[in-house]
Every structure is written in structure tokens, then in C-alpha cells.
Short mmCIF file of C-alpha atoms in Angstrom, two decimals:
data_model
loop_
_atom_site.label_atom_id
_atom_site.label_comp_id
_atom_site.label_asym_id
_atom_site.label_seq_id
_atom_site.Cartn_x
_atom_site.Cartn_y
_atom_site.Cartn_z
CA MET A 410 -3.12 30.17 -23.37
CA ASN A 411 -6.55 28.57 -24.08
CA ASP A 412 -9.73 30.34 -22.83
CA PRO A 413 -10.74 29.70 -19.31
CA ILE A 414 -12.80 26.36 -18.74
CA LEU A 415 -14.30 28.01 -15.63
CA ARG A 416 -14.98 31.75 -15.00
CA ILE A 417 -16.43 33.17 -11.75
CA SER A 418 -17.55 36.76 -11.95
CA ASP A 419 -18.50 39.11 -9.11
CA LEU A 420 -19.87 36.25 -6.99
CA HIS A 421 -21.61 37.15 -3.64
CA ILE A 422 -22.83 34.54 -1.34
CA SER A 423 -24.47 35.07 2.03
CA PHE A 424 -25.89 32.91 4.66
CA HIS A 425 -29.00 33.96 6.58
CA VAL A 426 -28.74 32.90 10.24
CA ARG A 427 -30.50 33.83 13.53
CA GLY A 428 -27.89 36.62 14.26
CA GLY A 429 -28.26 38.20 10.75
CA GLU A 430 -26.75 37.86 7.42
CA VAL A 431 -23.14 36.39 7.04
CA GLN A 432 -21.31 37.67 3.85
CA ALA A 433 -19.28 34.62 3.38
CA VAL A 434 -18.16 35.46 -0.28
CA ARG A 435 -17.99 39.33 -1.40
CA GLY A 436 -17.30 39.75 -5.12
CA VAL A 437 -15.01 36.89 -5.94
CA ASN A 438 -13.42 36.78 -9.47
CA LEU A 439 -11.68 33.58 -10.66
CA ASP A 440 -10.53 31.93 -13.99
CA VAL A 441 -9.23 28.42 -14.39
CA LYS A 442 -7.94 27.37 -17.82
CA ARG A 443 -7.89 23.91 -19.18
CA GLY A 444 -5.17 21.65 -17.74
CA GLU A 445 -4.23 24.34 -15.05
CA SER A 446 -3.84 23.91 -11.27
CA VAL A 447 -5.03 26.57 -9.40
CA ALA A 448 -4.57 26.99 -5.53
CA ILE A 449 -6.96 28.95 -3.26
CA VAL A 450 -5.31 29.69 -0.02
CA GLY A 451 -6.37 31.82 3.06
CA GLU A 452 -7.33 31.44 6.82
CA SER A 453 -10.26 29.38 7.88
CA GLY A 454 -13.33 31.49 7.18
CA SER A 455 -11.95 33.32 4.30
CA GLY A 456 -14.39 31.87 1.77
CA LYS A 457 -12.37 29.20 0.19
CA SER A 458 -14.67 26.21 0.56
CA VAL A 459 -17.90 28.24 0.20
CA THR A 460 -16.47 29.44 -3.30
CA ALA A 461 -15.54 25.85 -4.30
CA GLN A 462 -18.86 24.34 -3.13
CA SER A 463 -20.70 27.14 -5.02
CA ILE A 464 -19.31 25.90 -8.44
CA LEU A 465 -21.21 22.61 -7.88
CA ARG A 466 -24.12 24.42 -6.35
CA LEU A 467 -23.80 22.71 -3.08
CA ILE A 468 -24.76 25.59 -0.92
CA PRO A 469 -28.03 24.83 0.81
CA THR A 470 -30.53 27.41 0.07
CA PRO A 471 -31.69 28.34 2.50
CA PRO A 472 -29.84 29.48 4.67
CA GLY A 473 -27.42 30.28 1.77
CA GLU A 474 -28.13 32.61 -1.01
CA TYR A 475 -26.52 33.30 -4.25
CA LYS A 476 -26.91 37.07 -4.13
CA GLN A 477 -25.06 38.12 -7.37
CA GLY A 478 -22.60 37.14 -9.88
CA THR A 479 -22.09 34.37 -12.48
CA ILE A 480 -20.49 30.90 -12.54
CA GLU A 481 -19.58 29.93 -16.24
CA PHE A 482 -18.31 26.49 -16.80
CA MET A 483 -17.53 25.55 -20.54
CA GLY A 484 -19.74 28.30 -21.72
CA GLN A 485 -22.68 27.17 -19.28
CA ASP A 486 -24.15 29.54 -16.52
CA LEU A 487 -24.31 27.11 -13.68
CA LEU A 488 -26.41 29.45 -11.55
CA ALA A 489 -29.06 29.47 -14.24
CA LYS A 490 -29.40 25.66 -14.27
CA SER A 491 -31.99 23.66 -12.47
CA GLU A 492 -31.10 21.00 -9.82
CA LYS A 493 -31.74 18.21 -12.22
CA GLU A 494 -29.15 19.57 -14.84
CA MET A 495 -26.65 20.07 -12.11
CA GLU A 496 -27.04 16.39 -11.16
CA ALA A 497 -25.86 15.65 -14.72
CA ILE A 498 -22.73 17.92 -14.14
CA ARG A 499 -21.68 16.71 -10.75
CA GLY A 500 -19.37 13.82 -10.70
CA HIS A 501 -19.50 13.93 -14.55
CA GLU A 502 -18.03 17.07 -15.85
CA ILE A 503 -16.82 18.41 -12.46
CA GLY A 504 -15.56 15.95 -9.71
CA MET A 505 -14.88 17.01 -6.03
CA ILE A 506 -12.68 15.55 -3.34
CA PHE A 507 -14.05 16.66 -0.08
CA GLN A 508 -12.18 17.49 3.07
CA ASP A 509 -12.59 14.50 5.17
CA PRO A 510 -12.64 10.95 3.70
CA MET A 511 -13.55 9.44 7.06
CA THR A 512 -16.94 11.19 6.85
CA SER A 513 -17.32 11.49 3.16
CA LEU A 514 -17.72 7.85 2.31
CA ASN A 515 -20.89 5.80 3.17
CA PRO A 516 -19.89 3.33 5.83
CA THR A 517 -22.61 1.00 5.14
CA LEU A 518 -21.72 0.48 1.34
CA THR A 519 -18.64 -1.10 -0.01
CA VAL A 520 -16.16 1.16 -1.97
CA GLY A 521 -16.74 -0.59 -5.15
CA ARG A 522 -20.42 0.26 -4.95
CA GLN A 523 -19.81 3.79 -4.19
CA ILE A 524 -17.53 4.09 -7.18
CA SER A 525 -19.95 2.18 -9.43
CA GLU A 526 -22.89 4.36 -8.50
CA VAL A 527 -21.14 7.27 -10.42
CA LEU A 528 -20.41 5.09 -13.44
CA ILE A 529 -23.86 3.75 -13.67
CA LYS A 530 -25.38 7.04 -13.45
CA HIS A 531 -23.23 9.01 -15.78
CA GLN A 532 -21.94 6.48 -18.12
CA LYS A 533 -24.82 4.01 -18.18
CA LEU A 534 -22.60 1.04 -17.49
CA THR A 535 -24.12 -2.17 -16.29
CA LYS A 536 -23.51 -3.25 -12.74
CA SER A 537 -20.65 -5.66 -13.65
CA GLN A 538 -19.10 -3.29 -15.97
CA ALA A 539 -19.04 -0.59 -13.35
CA THR A 540 -17.72 -2.96 -10.74
CA ALA A 541 -14.86 -3.86 -13.21
CA ARG A 542 -14.13 -0.11 -13.99
CA ALA A 543 -14.18 0.48 -10.25
CA ALA A 544 -11.47 -2.10 -9.83
CA GLU A 545 -9.46 -0.38 -12.44
CA LEU A 546 -9.81 2.92 -10.81
CA LEU A 547 -8.66 1.59 -7.62
CA THR A 548 -5.51 0.24 -9.41
CA LEU A 549 -5.08 3.52 -11.01
CA VAL A 550 -4.87 5.40 -7.66
CA GLY A 551 -2.41 2.84 -6.12
CA ILE A 552 -4.56 0.59 -4.25
CA PRO A 553 -3.22 -3.02 -4.53
CA ASN A 554 -5.44 -6.18 -4.92
CA ALA A 555 -8.20 -3.92 -6.24
CA ALA A 556 -10.37 -6.92 -7.47
CA ASP A 557 -10.75 -7.86 -3.76
CA ARG A 558 -10.70 -4.64 -2.22
CA VAL A 559 -14.02 -3.26 -4.14
CA ARG A 560 -15.93 -5.76 -2.01
CA GLN A 561 -14.62 -4.13 1.23
CA TYR A 562 -16.05 -1.37 3.37
CA PRO A 563 -14.55 2.07 4.16
CA HIS A 564 -13.63 0.88 7.78
CA GLN A 565 -11.16 -1.66 6.08
CA PHE A 566 -9.11 1.03 4.63
CA SER A 567 -6.60 3.39 6.17
CA GLY A 568 -7.07 7.21 6.01
CA GLY A 569 -4.60 7.46 3.14
CA MET A 570 -6.42 4.60 1.23
CA ARG A 571 -9.84 6.30 1.87
CA GLN A 572 -8.72 9.52 0.42
CA ARG A 573 -7.34 7.48 -2.69
CA VAL A 574 -10.96 6.01 -2.94
CA MET A 575 -12.34 9.63 -2.84
CA ILE A 576 -9.93 10.59 -5.69
CA ALA A 577 -11.12 7.41 -7.74
CA ILE A 578 -14.66 8.54 -7.35
CA ALA A 579 -13.98 11.94 -8.39
CA LEU A 580 -12.01 10.95 -11.37
CA ALA A 581 -14.42 8.03 -12.39
CA CYS A 582 -16.00 9.95 -15.32
CA ASN A 583 -12.88 11.90 -16.39
CA PRO A 584 -14.19 15.21 -15.30
CA ALA A 585 -12.88 18.29 -17.12
CA LEU A 586 -12.43 20.09 -13.61
CA LEU A 587 -11.47 18.48 -10.35
CA ILE A 588 -11.95 20.52 -7.13
CA ALA A 589 -9.91 19.26 -4.18
CA ASP A 590 -11.06 20.70 -0.92
CA GLU A 591 -8.28 20.15 1.63
CA PRO A 592 -7.40 16.59 0.20
CA THR A 593 -4.63 15.85 2.66
CA THR A 594 -6.38 17.00 5.84
CA ALA A 595 -5.47 14.65 8.76
CA LEU A 596 -3.15 12.56 6.79
CA ASP A 597 0.51 12.30 7.76
CA VAL A 598 3.26 14.03 5.70
CA THR A 599 4.23 10.72 3.88
CA ILE A 600 0.55 9.97 2.65
CA GLN A 601 0.25 13.62 1.92
CA ALA A 602 3.12 13.46 -0.55
CA GLN A 603 1.81 10.34 -2.18
CA ILE A 604 -1.75 11.83 -2.61
CA MET A 605 -0.33 15.02 -4.26
CA LYS A 606 2.00 13.01 -6.49
CA LEU A 607 -0.94 10.76 -7.45
CA MET A 608 -3.18 13.98 -8.51
CA LYS A 609 -0.34 15.30 -10.46
CA GLU A 610 0.33 12.26 -12.47
CA LEU A 611 -3.38 11.87 -13.06
CA GLN A 612 -3.54 15.43 -14.22
CA GLU A 613 -0.85 14.70 -16.78
CA LYS A 614 -2.56 11.87 -18.03
CA THR A 615 -6.13 13.16 -18.46
CA GLY A 616 -5.57 16.94 -18.76
CA THR A 617 -8.03 17.70 -15.90
CA SER A 618 -8.14 21.27 -14.52
CA ILE A 619 -7.60 21.29 -10.71
CA ILE A 620 -8.86 23.80 -7.96
CA LEU A 621 -6.89 23.09 -4.86
CA ILE A 622 -8.14 24.41 -1.48
CA THR A 623 -5.37 24.18 1.14
CA HIS A 624 -3.65 25.88 4.06
CA ASP A 625 -0.34 24.12 3.17
CA LEU A 626 1.75 26.53 1.00
CA GLY A 627 4.45 23.68 0.50
CA ILE A 628 1.92 21.74 -1.12
CA VAL A 629 1.02 24.86 -3.42
CA ALA A 630 4.49 25.44 -4.31
CA GLU A 631 4.87 21.71 -5.46
CA MET A 632 1.41 21.28 -7.20
CA CYS A 633 0.00 24.53 -8.54
CA ASP A 634 0.62 26.87 -11.35
CA ARG A 635 -1.32 29.80 -10.15
CA VAL A 636 -2.27 31.01 -6.65
CA VAL A 637 -5.38 32.97 -5.43
CA VAL A 638 -5.14 34.36 -1.86
CA MET A 639 -8.47 35.05 -0.19
CA TYR A 640 -9.25 37.10 2.81
CA ALA A 641 -12.69 37.81 4.15
CA GLY A 642 -14.57 36.62 1.36
CA LYS A 643 -12.42 38.40 -1.19
CA VAL A 644 -9.74 37.73 -3.52
CA VAL A 645 -6.79 39.90 -2.29
CA GLU A 646 -3.85 38.77 -4.59
CA THR A 647 -3.46 36.49 -7.65
CA GLY A 648 -0.34 35.45 -9.45
CA THR A 649 1.72 32.61 -10.62
CA LYS A 650 3.19 30.67 -7.67
CA GLN A 651 6.58 32.32 -8.64
CA GLU A 652 5.27 35.65 -8.36
CA ILE A 653 3.30 34.77 -4.92
CA PHE A 654 6.28 33.23 -3.24
CA ARG A 655 9.13 35.38 -4.69
CA ASN A 656 7.41 38.71 -4.99
CA PRO A 657 4.11 39.03 -2.93
CA GLN A 658 2.33 42.17 -3.28
CA HIS A 659 -0.31 42.15 -0.52
CA PRO A 660 0.52 42.59 3.12
CA TYR A 661 -1.74 39.62 3.98
CA THR A 662 0.17 37.20 1.47
CA ARG A 663 3.43 38.51 3.03
CA GLY A 664 2.27 37.74 6.43
CA LEU A 665 1.26 34.23 5.41
CA LEU A 666 4.59 33.82 4.00
CA ARG A 667 6.45 35.03 6.97
CA SER A 668 4.52 32.69 9.32
CA LEU A 669 5.99 29.54 7.46
CA PRO A 670 8.94 27.64 8.61
CA ARG A 671 11.74 27.68 6.10
CA LEU A 672 14.75 25.79 5.46
CA ASP A 673 16.83 28.90 4.68
CA HIS A 674 16.01 30.52 8.04
CA LYS A 675 18.43 30.50 10.89
CA LYS A 676 17.35 28.01 13.72
CA ASP A 677 16.90 30.91 16.15
CA GLU A 678 15.14 33.10 13.80
CA PRO A 679 11.38 33.06 15.20
CA LEU A 680 8.37 32.81 12.93
CA VAL A 681 6.14 35.95 12.76
CA PRO A 682 2.57 35.36 13.21
CA ILE A 683 -0.33 37.43 11.80
CA PHE A 684 -1.58 39.12 15.02
CA GLY A 685 -5.35 39.57 15.59
CA THR A 686 -8.32 37.88 14.30
CA PRO A 687 -10.26 37.84 10.95
CA PRO A 688 -13.32 40.20 10.87
CA ASP A 689 -16.90 39.39 11.73
CA MET A 690 -18.43 38.50 8.45
CA SER A 691 -21.95 39.32 9.74
CA ALA A 692 -20.57 42.95 9.99
CA PRO A 693 -17.82 43.32 7.59
CA PRO A 694 -15.65 46.42 7.77
CA LYS A 695 -16.37 49.45 5.44
CA GLY A 696 -12.66 49.75 4.22
CA CYS A 697 -10.14 46.97 3.90
CA ALA A 698 -10.81 43.98 5.82
CA PHE A 699 -7.18 43.34 6.67
CA CYS A 700 -6.71 46.97 7.78
CA ALA A 701 -6.97 46.12 11.61
CA ARG A 702 -4.20 43.50 11.34
CA CYS A 703 -1.98 45.50 8.73
CA ASP A 704 1.38 46.99 9.84
CA GLU A 705 1.22 49.14 6.48
CA ALA A 706 -2.37 50.36 6.96
CA MET A 707 -3.19 54.04 5.97
CA ARG A 708 -6.01 56.35 6.68
CA ILE A 709 -7.60 55.50 3.36
CA CYS A 710 -7.71 51.73 4.41
CA VAL A 711 -10.06 52.30 7.28
CA ASP A 712 -13.12 53.78 5.31
CA ASN A 713 -12.40 52.73 1.57
CA ASP A 714 -12.33 49.25 0.24
CA PRO A 715 -9.42 49.00 -2.13
CA VAL A 716 -9.74 48.35 -5.76
CA ASN A 717 -7.80 45.45 -7.62
CA TYR A 718 -4.54 46.79 -8.92
CA THR A 719 -2.56 45.15 -11.86
CA ILE A 720 0.93 44.37 -10.98
CA SER A 721 1.78 42.39 -14.14
CA GLU A 722 0.08 40.49 -16.72
CA THR A 723 -0.55 37.58 -14.41
CA GLN A 724 -0.42 39.19 -11.01
CA THR A 725 -3.10 41.56 -9.13
CA ALA A 726 -3.28 42.86 -5.67
CA ARG A 727 -6.29 44.45 -3.87
CA CYS A 728 -4.33 46.97 -1.74
CA TRP A 729 -4.09 50.72 -1.59
CA LEU A 730 -0.46 50.50 -1.29
CA HIS A 731 -0.31 50.20 -5.07
CA ASP A 732 -2.36 53.39 -5.68
CA PRO A 733 0.02 56.08 -7.12
CA ALA A 734 -1.20 58.39 -4.33
CA SER A 735 -0.34 56.05 -1.59
CA LYS A 736 2.95 57.68 -0.71
CA GLU A 737 1.03 60.75 0.46
CA GLY A 738 -1.04 58.69 2.98
CA ALA A 739 -0.21 58.73 6.52
CA SER A 740 -0.40 55.72 8.89
CA ALA A 741 -3.89 54.82 10.15
#
């Protein structure tokens, strides 16, 4: 396949707060190829959104700090760019759909103006041209009577329609990469399905690469080519969606899948939760971060952080269970 359009290498991001240093992202490695859909999944606090926002350099510094690593986009090191250079990339080459359309749109501006701002800034269109293009984009994302609705305000749209407006803004300049951070949060399942179908259709038309951050593994199975599983600021498993769903290799991934309701389960078969809570990232454990919650933990897991093991050409797992010597280990 083609070379990655995005490559994140050994990324470390911390937040300096009154209580100390919170290590939100700890050595993330991630590649995204052109036209590919990659899902990032994991519990709240695992570092998914921080990783995504770091691509656009949206982490406020301070309190945030890019401590180590590189983010290369189409051969450019984004961490080395000035704020002015990043402004030329945001919305133009990389688009982002934020979690909550209710708060991401400006309630005092019409939706047409909010879409037009991106077009005027990056494509140098006139105001009338930008308004006409905004109406075209609203039509593209499935909003009827777009010529009239560009003059309306966000409160005149439903939640699903506002999310469509957010998608129109993100896609206005045909970005090479689209980051969708929980794009279906707070939407009912019918609207969720419509939004996912819309994103898939737009990707097929434009060839845009997509990073999808979500808790919903059903959406991942429908939408994405590859899956990245994060826990406690680290990538613990990667693989194609077939590998992750059919042959998960990390205990945390298996735990996530066991906690999902499935149509092929018996009605009286209980879901199995992952007991315990994620570690405190202001004082992360010395060994495997999942050790305290893992039924398969060994002595080595307590004091030694596992390395990343290659399972196949497309699948990796950060777990001592894949070490050849693991059979000699005893339970922790």
C-alpha cells in the first residue's frame, strides 16, 4: 500500500497541573495511509483525544507540553511548524469534527457564515462565492433546502443536523486527513447510522483518510480498516478490524470485546465487565499499566513495561504474554 500520509513516532504529551505532571500520552506510534480509515478506541482517559488534538497542535501550552516525538504529515514535521504555518494547515489540509456539535458551533453566527469562513480563509473565495459553496456543502451532507438554511443559526438545527454542519465545515476544503472525535456522541442510533454512512460515502468520493475516535466498537466494525487500541496513554494493540474482532491479542482488547452485547450471545449470558479503574496518570505504574486489572498478569508485568510484539504483518500487541519466556512466568 502507499506510504503513510500521517506518521506519529514516540509521541509523549504531559499536562502540568497543580497536583503534578499528568502523563496523558506516553510513546504513541501511529501511521495512517492515504484513503484509509483508522479507529482509535479505548476507555475515557486513555489518551485518544489528546493524541488526535496534538496532530493539529490544539494542545494549549502551558499547561500541556509536547515532551518528545514527531508528527509527520505529508512529509512535514508539524511539531516544528510555527502557529501561523499551522493555521494554514488546520481546516485546509487536515479537518476535524469535534465531539459536541452543540458547543462547537458559534450560536451567534449563521451556519453559512461559519462554513464560509473556512472557504474565504483557505481558498480565497469572495463572500458570495463562499456562501454559494456553503449551500453546496450543506446539500452534500444531506441537509435539504440548503439555500435557505445557510442563513439560519445553529439553534434552528437538530443535533443530527448540527453534526452534519460540522462535517460540512471539516470537509469544506477537501482535506487530505479528517479527524472525527466521537462524531456521534449524544445522537440517537438512527442519526448515528446516517452520519457514519455519510462519512463513508464522502470518503469514497474524495479519498480522504479518516481517524475515527470512538467508544462504539459497532461503528468501528462498520466504518474502519484498522484499529488502534489505547490504554493509559499507550497503544497496546493494533491490527486490521478482522484481526482485532476475531483474534484479539491483548487482554485489554479481549476485555473490551467481552463487555459488548452481541447478537450471537444467549439472552441469559451476562456481559463481563473489566473490573477496577484505569491508573492515575500523574503517577503511572512502573510495569504494565493494565496489570492490576488483568486476569493473566505475571510477575514480570508488575515491574517491567512490556515491549511491542509483532503478531503478523498487520497486528502488534504490547503484552508479555507474547514473549517466548512467558510460559515460565507465574501469576502475579
